[in-house]
XYZ file of C-alpha atoms in Angstrom:
575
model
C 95.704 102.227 65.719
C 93.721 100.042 63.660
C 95.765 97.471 61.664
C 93.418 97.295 58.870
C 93.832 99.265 56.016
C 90.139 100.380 54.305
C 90.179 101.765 51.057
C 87.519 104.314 51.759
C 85.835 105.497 55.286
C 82.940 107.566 54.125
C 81.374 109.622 56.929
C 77.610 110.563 57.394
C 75.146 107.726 56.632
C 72.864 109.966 55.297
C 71.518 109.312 51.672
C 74.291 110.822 49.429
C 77.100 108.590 52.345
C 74.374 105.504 51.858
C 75.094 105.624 48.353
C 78.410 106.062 47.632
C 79.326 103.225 50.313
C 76.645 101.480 48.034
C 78.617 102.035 44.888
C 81.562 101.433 45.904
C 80.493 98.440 47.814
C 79.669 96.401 44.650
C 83.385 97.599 42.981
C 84.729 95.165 45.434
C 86.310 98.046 47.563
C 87.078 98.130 51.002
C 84.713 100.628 52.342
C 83.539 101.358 55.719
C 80.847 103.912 56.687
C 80.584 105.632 59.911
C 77.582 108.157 61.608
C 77.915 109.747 64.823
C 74.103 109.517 65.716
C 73.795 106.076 68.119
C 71.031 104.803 66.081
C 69.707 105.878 62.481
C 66.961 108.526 62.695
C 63.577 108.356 62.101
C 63.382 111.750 60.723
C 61.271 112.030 56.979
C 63.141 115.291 56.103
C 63.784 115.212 52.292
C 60.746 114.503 50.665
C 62.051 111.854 48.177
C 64.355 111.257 45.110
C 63.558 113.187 41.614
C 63.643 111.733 38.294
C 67.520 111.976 37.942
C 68.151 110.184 40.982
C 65.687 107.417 40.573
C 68.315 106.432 37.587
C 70.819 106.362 40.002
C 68.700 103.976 42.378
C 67.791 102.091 39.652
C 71.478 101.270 38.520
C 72.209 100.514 42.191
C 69.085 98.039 42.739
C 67.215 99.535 44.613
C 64.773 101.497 42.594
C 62.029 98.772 42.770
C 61.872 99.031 46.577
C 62.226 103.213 46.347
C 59.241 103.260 43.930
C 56.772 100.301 46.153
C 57.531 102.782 49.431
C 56.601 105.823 48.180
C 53.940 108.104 45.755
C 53.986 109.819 42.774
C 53.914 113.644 43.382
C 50.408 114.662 44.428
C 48.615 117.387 43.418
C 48.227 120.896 45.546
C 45.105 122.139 46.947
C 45.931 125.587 47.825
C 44.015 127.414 50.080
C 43.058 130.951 51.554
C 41.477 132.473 54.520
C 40.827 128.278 55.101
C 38.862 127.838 51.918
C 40.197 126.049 48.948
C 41.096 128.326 45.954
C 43.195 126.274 43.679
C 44.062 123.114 42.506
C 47.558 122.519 40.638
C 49.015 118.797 39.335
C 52.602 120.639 38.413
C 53.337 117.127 36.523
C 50.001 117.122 35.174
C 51.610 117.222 30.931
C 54.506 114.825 31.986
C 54.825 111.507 30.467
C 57.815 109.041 30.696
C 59.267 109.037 27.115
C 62.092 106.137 25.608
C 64.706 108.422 26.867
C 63.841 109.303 29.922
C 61.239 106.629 31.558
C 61.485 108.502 34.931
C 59.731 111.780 33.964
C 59.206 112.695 37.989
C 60.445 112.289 41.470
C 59.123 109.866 43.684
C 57.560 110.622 47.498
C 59.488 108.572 49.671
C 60.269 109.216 53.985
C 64.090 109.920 54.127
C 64.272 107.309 57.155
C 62.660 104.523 54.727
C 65.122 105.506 51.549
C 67.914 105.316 54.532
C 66.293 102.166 55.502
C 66.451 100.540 51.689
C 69.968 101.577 51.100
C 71.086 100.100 54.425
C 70.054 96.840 53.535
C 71.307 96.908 49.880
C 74.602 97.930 51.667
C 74.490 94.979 53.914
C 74.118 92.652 51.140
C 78.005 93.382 50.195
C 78.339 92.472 53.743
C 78.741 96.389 55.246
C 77.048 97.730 57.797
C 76.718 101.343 59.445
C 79.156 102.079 62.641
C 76.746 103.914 64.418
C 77.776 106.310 67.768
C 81.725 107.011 66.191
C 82.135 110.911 65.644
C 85.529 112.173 63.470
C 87.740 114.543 65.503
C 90.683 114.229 63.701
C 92.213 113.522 60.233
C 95.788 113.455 59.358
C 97.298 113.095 56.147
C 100.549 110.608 56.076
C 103.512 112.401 55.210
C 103.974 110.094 51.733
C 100.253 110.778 50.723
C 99.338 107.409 50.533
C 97.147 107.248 53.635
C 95.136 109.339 56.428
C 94.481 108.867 60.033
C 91.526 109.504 61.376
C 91.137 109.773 65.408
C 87.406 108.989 66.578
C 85.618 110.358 69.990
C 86.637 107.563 71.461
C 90.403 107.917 71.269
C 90.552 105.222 68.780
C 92.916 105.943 65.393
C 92.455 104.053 62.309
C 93.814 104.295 58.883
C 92.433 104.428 55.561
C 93.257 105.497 52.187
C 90.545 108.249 51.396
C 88.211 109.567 53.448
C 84.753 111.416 52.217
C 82.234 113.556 54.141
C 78.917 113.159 53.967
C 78.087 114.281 57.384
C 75.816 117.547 56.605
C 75.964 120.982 56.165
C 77.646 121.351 59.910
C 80.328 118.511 58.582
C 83.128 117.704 61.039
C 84.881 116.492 57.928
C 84.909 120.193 56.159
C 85.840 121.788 59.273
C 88.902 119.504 60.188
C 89.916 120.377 57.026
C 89.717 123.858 57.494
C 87.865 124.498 54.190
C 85.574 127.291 54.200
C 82.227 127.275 53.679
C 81.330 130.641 52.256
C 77.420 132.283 51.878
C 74.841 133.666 53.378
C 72.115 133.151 55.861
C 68.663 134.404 55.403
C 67.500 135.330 59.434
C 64.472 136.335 58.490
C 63.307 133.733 55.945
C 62.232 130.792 58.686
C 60.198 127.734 58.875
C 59.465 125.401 61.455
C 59.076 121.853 60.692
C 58.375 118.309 61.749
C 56.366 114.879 61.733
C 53.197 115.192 62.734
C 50.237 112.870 62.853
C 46.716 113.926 61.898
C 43.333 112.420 63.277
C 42.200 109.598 61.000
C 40.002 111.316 58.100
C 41.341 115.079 58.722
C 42.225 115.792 55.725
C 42.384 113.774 52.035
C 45.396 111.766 51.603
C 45.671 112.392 48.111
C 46.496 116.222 48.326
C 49.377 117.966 48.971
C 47.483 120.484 51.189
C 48.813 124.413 51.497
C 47.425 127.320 53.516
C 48.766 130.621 52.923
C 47.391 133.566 54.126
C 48.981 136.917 54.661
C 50.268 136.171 58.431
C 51.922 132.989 57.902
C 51.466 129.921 56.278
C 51.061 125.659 56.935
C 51.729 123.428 54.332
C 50.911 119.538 54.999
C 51.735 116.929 52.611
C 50.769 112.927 53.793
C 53.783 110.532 54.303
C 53.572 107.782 52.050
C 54.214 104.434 54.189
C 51.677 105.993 57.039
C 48.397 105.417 57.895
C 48.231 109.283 59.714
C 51.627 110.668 59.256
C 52.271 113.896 57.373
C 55.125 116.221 56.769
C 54.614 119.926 58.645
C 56.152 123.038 57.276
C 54.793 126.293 58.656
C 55.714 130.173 59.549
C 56.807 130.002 62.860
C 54.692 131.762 65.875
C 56.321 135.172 67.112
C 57.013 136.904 69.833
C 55.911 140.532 70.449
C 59.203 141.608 69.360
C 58.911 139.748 66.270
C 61.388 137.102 66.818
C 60.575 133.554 65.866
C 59.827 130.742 68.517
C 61.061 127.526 68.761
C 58.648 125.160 67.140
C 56.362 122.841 70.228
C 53.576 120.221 69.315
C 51.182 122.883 70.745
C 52.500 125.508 68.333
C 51.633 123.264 65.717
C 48.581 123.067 66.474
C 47.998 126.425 67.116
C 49.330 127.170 63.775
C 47.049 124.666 62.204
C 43.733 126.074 64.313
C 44.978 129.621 62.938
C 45.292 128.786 59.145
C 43.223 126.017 58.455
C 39.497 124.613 59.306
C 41.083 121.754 61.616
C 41.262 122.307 65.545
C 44.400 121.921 67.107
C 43.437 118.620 68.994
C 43.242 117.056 64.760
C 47.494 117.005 65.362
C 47.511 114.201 67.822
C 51.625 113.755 67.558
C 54.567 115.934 66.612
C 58.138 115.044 66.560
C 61.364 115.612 64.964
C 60.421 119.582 65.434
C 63.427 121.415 63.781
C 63.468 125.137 62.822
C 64.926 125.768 59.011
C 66.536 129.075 57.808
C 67.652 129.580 54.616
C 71.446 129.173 53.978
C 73.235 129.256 50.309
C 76.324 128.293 51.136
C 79.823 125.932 48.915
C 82.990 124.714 50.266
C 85.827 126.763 48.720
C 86.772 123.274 47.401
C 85.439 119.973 47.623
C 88.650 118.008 47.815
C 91.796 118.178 50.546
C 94.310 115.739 49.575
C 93.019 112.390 49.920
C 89.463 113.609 51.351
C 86.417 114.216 49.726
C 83.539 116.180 50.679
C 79.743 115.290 49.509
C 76.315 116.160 50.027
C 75.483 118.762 52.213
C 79.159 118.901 53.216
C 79.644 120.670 50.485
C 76.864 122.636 49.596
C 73.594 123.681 51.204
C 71.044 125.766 49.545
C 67.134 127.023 49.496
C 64.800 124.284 49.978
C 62.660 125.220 46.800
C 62.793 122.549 43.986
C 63.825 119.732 46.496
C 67.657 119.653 45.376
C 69.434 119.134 48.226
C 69.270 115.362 49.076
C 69.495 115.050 45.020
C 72.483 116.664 44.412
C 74.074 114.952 47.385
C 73.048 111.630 45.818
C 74.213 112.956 42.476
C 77.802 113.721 43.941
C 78.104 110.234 45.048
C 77.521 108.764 41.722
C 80.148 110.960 40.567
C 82.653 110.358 42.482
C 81.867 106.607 43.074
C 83.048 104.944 40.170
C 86.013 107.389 40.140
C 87.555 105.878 43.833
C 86.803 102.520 42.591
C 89.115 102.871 38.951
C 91.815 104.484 40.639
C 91.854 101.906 43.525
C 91.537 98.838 41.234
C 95.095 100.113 39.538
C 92.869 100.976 36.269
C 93.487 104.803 36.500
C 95.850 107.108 38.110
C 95.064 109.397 41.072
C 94.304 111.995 38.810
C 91.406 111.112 37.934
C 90.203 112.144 41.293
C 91.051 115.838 40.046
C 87.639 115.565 37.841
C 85.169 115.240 40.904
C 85.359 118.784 41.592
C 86.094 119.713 37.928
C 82.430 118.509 37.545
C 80.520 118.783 40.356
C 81.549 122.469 41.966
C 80.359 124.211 39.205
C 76.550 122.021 39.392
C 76.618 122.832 43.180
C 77.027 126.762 42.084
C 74.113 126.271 39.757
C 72.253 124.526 41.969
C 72.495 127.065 44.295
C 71.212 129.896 41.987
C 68.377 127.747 40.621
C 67.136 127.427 44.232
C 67.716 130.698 45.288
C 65.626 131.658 41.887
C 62.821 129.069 42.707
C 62.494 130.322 46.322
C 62.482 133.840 44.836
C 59.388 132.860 42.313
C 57.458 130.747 45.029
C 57.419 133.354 47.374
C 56.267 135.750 44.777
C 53.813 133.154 44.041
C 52.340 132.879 47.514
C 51.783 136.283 47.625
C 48.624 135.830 45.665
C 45.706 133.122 45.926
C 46.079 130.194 44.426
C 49.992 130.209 44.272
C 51.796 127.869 45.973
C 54.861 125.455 46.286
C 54.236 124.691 41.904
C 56.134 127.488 41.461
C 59.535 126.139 42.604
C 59.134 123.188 39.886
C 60.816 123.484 36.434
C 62.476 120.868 34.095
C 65.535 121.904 35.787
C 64.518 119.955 39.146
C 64.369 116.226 37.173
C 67.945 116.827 37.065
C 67.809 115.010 33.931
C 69.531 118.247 32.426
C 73.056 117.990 33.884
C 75.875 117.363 32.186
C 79.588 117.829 32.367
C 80.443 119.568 28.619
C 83.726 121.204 30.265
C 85.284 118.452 32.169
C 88.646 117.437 30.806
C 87.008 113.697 30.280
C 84.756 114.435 27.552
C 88.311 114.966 25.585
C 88.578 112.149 22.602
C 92.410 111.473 23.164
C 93.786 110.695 26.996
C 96.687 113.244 26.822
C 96.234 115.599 30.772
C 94.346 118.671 29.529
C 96.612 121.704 29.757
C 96.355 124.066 32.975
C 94.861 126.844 30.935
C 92.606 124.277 28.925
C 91.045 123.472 32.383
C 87.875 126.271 33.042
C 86.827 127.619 36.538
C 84.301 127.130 37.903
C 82.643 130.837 37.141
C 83.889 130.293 33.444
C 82.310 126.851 32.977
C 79.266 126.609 31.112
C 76.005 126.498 32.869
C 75.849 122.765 34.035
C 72.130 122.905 32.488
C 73.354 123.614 28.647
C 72.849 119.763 28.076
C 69.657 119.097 25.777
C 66.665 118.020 28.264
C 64.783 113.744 27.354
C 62.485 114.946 25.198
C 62.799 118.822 24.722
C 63.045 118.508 20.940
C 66.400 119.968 20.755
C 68.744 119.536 17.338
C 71.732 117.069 17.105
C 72.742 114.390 18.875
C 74.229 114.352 22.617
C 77.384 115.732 22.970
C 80.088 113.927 25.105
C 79.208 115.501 28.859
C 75.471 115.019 28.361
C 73.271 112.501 30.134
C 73.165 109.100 28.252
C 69.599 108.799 26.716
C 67.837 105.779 27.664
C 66.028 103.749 24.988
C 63.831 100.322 25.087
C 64.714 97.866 22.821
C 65.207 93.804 23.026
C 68.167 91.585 24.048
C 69.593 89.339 21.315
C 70.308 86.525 24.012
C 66.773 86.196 25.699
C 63.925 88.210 23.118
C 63.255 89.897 26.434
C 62.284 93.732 26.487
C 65.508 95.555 28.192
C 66.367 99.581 27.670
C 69.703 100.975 27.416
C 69.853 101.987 31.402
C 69.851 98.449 32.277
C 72.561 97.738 30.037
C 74.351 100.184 31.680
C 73.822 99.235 34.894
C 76.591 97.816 37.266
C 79.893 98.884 38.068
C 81.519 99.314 34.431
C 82.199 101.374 31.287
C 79.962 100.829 28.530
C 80.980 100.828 24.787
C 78.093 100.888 22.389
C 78.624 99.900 18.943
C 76.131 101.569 15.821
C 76.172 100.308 12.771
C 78.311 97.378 11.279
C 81.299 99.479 11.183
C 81.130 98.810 14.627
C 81.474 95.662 15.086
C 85.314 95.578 14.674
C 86.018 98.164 17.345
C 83.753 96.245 19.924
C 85.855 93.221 18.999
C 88.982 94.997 19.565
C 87.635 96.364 23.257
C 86.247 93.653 24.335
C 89.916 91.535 23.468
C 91.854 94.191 25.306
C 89.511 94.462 28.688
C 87.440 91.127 28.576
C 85.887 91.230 32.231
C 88.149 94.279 33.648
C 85.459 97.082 34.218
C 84.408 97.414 30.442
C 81.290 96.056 28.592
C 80.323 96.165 25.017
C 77.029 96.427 23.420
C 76.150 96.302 19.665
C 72.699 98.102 18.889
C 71.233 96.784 15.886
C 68.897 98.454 13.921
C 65.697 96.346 13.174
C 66.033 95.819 9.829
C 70.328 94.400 10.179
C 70.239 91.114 8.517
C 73.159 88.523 9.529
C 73.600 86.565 12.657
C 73.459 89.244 15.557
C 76.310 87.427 17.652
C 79.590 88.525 18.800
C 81.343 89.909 22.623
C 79.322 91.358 25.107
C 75.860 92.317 24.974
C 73.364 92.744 21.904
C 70.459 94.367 21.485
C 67.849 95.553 18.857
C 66.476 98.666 18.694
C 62.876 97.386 17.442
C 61.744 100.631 17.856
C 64.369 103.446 16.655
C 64.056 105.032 19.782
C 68.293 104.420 20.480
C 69.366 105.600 17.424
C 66.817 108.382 17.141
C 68.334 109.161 20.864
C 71.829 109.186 20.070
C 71.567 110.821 16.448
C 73.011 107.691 14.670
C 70.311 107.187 12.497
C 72.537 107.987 9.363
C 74.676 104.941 10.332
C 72.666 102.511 10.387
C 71.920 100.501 7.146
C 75.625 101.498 6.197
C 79.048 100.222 6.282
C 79.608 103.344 8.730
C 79.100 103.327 12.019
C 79.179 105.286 15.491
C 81.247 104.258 18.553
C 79.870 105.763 22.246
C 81.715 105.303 25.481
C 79.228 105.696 28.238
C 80.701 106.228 31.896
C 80.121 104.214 34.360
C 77.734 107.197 35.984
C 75.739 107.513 32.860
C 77.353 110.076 31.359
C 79.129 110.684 27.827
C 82.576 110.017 27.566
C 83.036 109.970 23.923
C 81.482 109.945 20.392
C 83.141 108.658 17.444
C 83.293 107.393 14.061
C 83.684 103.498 13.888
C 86.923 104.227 11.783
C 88.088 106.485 14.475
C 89.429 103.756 16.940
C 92.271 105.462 17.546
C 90.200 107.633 19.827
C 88.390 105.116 21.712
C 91.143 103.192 22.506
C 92.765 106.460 23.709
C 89.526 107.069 26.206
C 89.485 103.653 27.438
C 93.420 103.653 28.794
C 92.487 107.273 30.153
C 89.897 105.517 32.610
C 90.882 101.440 32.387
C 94.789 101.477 31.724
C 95.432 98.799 29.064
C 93.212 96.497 29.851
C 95.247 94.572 33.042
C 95.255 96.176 36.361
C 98.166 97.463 37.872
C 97.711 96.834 41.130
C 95.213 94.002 40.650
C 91.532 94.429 40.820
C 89.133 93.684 43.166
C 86.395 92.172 42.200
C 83.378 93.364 40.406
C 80.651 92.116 43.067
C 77.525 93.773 40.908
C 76.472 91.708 37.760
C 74.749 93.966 35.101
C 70.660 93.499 35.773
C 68.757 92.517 32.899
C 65.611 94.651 32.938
């Protein structure tokens, strides 16, 4: 047995693993991250991050990188009996606003978003076991621990454990949790990297074919000279029966549906054959494991959710692991993962199940095509957490009753959408609005998301009223995990000093974001805790510190770690 003790073993280096050993990386925890393939894969699979997770990329440093590999979304030529019929741009009337300067996703090969996260990861000094397959996990008898036996006969010990090893997780099925859905036999697609001849087809199209016997779809890899992703209808038999996908079925396929001969596909590799399975864990926590990602929920490839919501997990429950192993919070805490996240998995499975529904509706006619799986819902930008027991204003444990299921917990979508015009301000649950404004301390233009970026809970201050309460917070945690941030309006006169960060918003855009606007050339004031994953903890009057104080312990204890800390390894970027 390993003598060793790691705070967190996550399993699957996948994005949504990648990620979470990212974030929890830069919280000074102990984390190791293990992948049974002997060497990462090459494979493009998921076509790239969307709006929502770009945030998330951003906050971990990487988004720079994400954004200089990949493309915007291109536009889809759609075509029939191999002529063109229609043309579509499905972000065509999307603009980045002050709230949301990520408007869409980003094209991006899986392997090269692997590839960027793997080398922020190594910068904390952790790198990917590769070739070491889970077989076992055991739970210590006093809780505080779990053994986990590898192929290799090796056992090691560790004091949570998550899976992120894919929808055929060893982690979910040592664990015995069910994974409960359906599987659509007849809805199949064969896929795979292919290459194309040089000046086959235009680079800047997102090219689809679909005719009433089948269909080829072929959209260029961004980072290749001749690479493209493949989706197709598979060939038949006679009986009917789908056949395994070969480089000369692909190019059969594409000889059958488009104007290109089969000798124009040159390479094809990765081949894989996708059905359609909506399918949840029964839970998404065992004890002191975790489950993530596909581990936990796999659904219709329409909309381009999976990786997302994978990634989207790991944010979640990244900053929770690292309070409750710094001392700050109790175990409890840990309860709120699935509080929050099951019920966006169910809706994310009935979104896509809804947008594969509508697209193949769509492709029934000419001129539809793969637009129709794309809503405002897939930015992800939407989702918030209105029901979890953490947007409460006072830390008391919610009662059992107080505490909804997941089928009784308001759609995970109710959250008003950057820019959709909707009344009031955000409610604690929602997505924190970005904003652009400037930073006291260098007259630089910053926004809100940088400020929030790092490893720590964020206390903005409105109006002067403010100013007393940030004092107060920033006494009781100093450098322990919280930050404070006045936001002055423009017009503020007096010297704009104090603890922690200060900004101006020279443009109105945070206030008009956060609905504070009646605050700010009064004595009032408006108090928001922001969570470390960019969500809303709390709103409150500036005279209500009572209740931010109260949120703060519920996350941070009293300001001095129980257990000690580990370091926080991630400095804030200044945008």
């Amino acid at each position: 047995m390993g003598n060793d003790l790691a705070d967190v073993l996550v399993v699957g280096a996948g994005p949504t693993g990648l990620a979470l050993a990212c974030d929890l990386a830069r919280r000074g925890a102990a984390v190791r991250i293990v992948d049974r393939s002997p060497a990462p894969p090459r494979t493009s699979r998921a076509k790239g991050p969307n709006a929502r997770s770009l945030e998330i990329l951003d906050d971990l440093g990487v988004a720079d990188e994400v954004l200089a590999a990949g493309s915007d979304p291109l536009p889809m030529l759609k075509y029939r009996n191999r002529l063109p019929v229609a043309e579509t741009d499905p972000w065509a009337d999307s603009a980045p606003s002050p709230d949301a300067p990520y408007d869409r996703g980003r094209l991006v090969a899986q392997w090269r978003l692997e590839e960027i996260l793997r080398d922020r990861l190594a910068g904390y000094g952790v790198r990917v076991e590769l070739g070491r397959k889970v077989v076992g996990l055991t739970e210590a008898a006093d809780g505080r621990h779990v053994d986990v036996t590898f192929a290799e006969g090796r056992t090691e010990r560790v004091r949570y454990v998550v899976g992120c090893d894919g929808a055929h997780s060893s982690v979910r099925k040592l664990l015995g949790i069910g994974f409960e859905g359906t599987t659509a036999e007849d809805q199949v697609m064969v896929c795979g990297d292919v290459d194309l001849a040089e000046g086959s087809l235009d680079r800047t199209r997102w090219h689809q074919w679909f005719d009433e016997d089948g269909a080829v779809m072929l959209c260029p890899i961004p980072g290749t000279r001749t690479g493209w992703w493949f989706q197709a209808g598979p060939e038949r038999d006679g009986r009917g029966r789908p056949l395994a996908p070969t480089a000369d079925g692909f190019r059969r396929l594409l000889a059958r549906h488009t104007a290109l001969p089969g000798r124009a596909l040159t390479r094809a590799e990765l081949l894989s054959t996708y059905r359609v399975n909506v399918r949840m864990a029964d839970r998404f926590r065992a004890g002191r494991v975790f489950l993530a990602g596909d581990a936990a929920h796999v659904h219709a490839v329409a909309g381009g959710l999976g990786m997302n919501t994978g990634i989207q997990d790991a944010f979640n429950l990244g900053w929770k692991l690292g309070l409750v192993l710094a001392g700050h919070a109790g175990a409890e805490l840990l309860d709120t993962y699935e509080e929050e996240r099951l019920p966006v998995a169910a809706r994310t499975l009935d979104l896509t199940s809804e947008r594969l529904r509508a697209t193949l509706e769509a492709i029934r006619r000419p001129g539809g095509g793969l637009d129709a799986a794309i809503t405002p819902d897939t930015t992800g930008l939407g989702v918030g957490y209105r029901w979890s027991s953490l947007v409460r204003a006072h830390d008391e444990a919610p009662r059992p009753d107080e505490t909804p299921r997941p089928d009784e917990a308001p759609r995970p979508d109710e959250a008003p959408r950057p820019g959709d015009g909707s009344p009031g301000s955000p409610q604690p649950g929602d997505r924190a609005p970005d904003a652009p404004c400037v930073d006291t301390a260098t007259g630089a233009r910053t926004r809100l998301h940088r400020v929030f970026a790092g490893p720590r809970t964020t206390v903005l201050g409105f109006g002067p009223g403010s100013a007393a309460v940030l004092r107060e917070v920033a006494a009781a945690y100093g450098d322990t995990g919280v930050r404070t941030c006045r936001v002055y309006a423009p017009y503020e006169s007096g010297a704009r000093s104090g603890p922690g960060t200060a900004v101006v918003d020279d443009e109105g855009h945070a206030a008009a974001a956060y609905g504070t606007e009646a605050f700010s050339d009064t004595h009032t004031g408006t108090v928001i805790v922001v969570r470390p994953d960019h969500h809303l903890g709390l709103s409150a009057p500036a005279d209500d510190a009572g209740s931010v104080h109260a949120y703060l312990r519920r996350l941070h204890g009293a300001g001095r770690p129980r257990n000690g800390s580990p370091a926080l390894v991630d400095a804030a970027r200044k945008g």
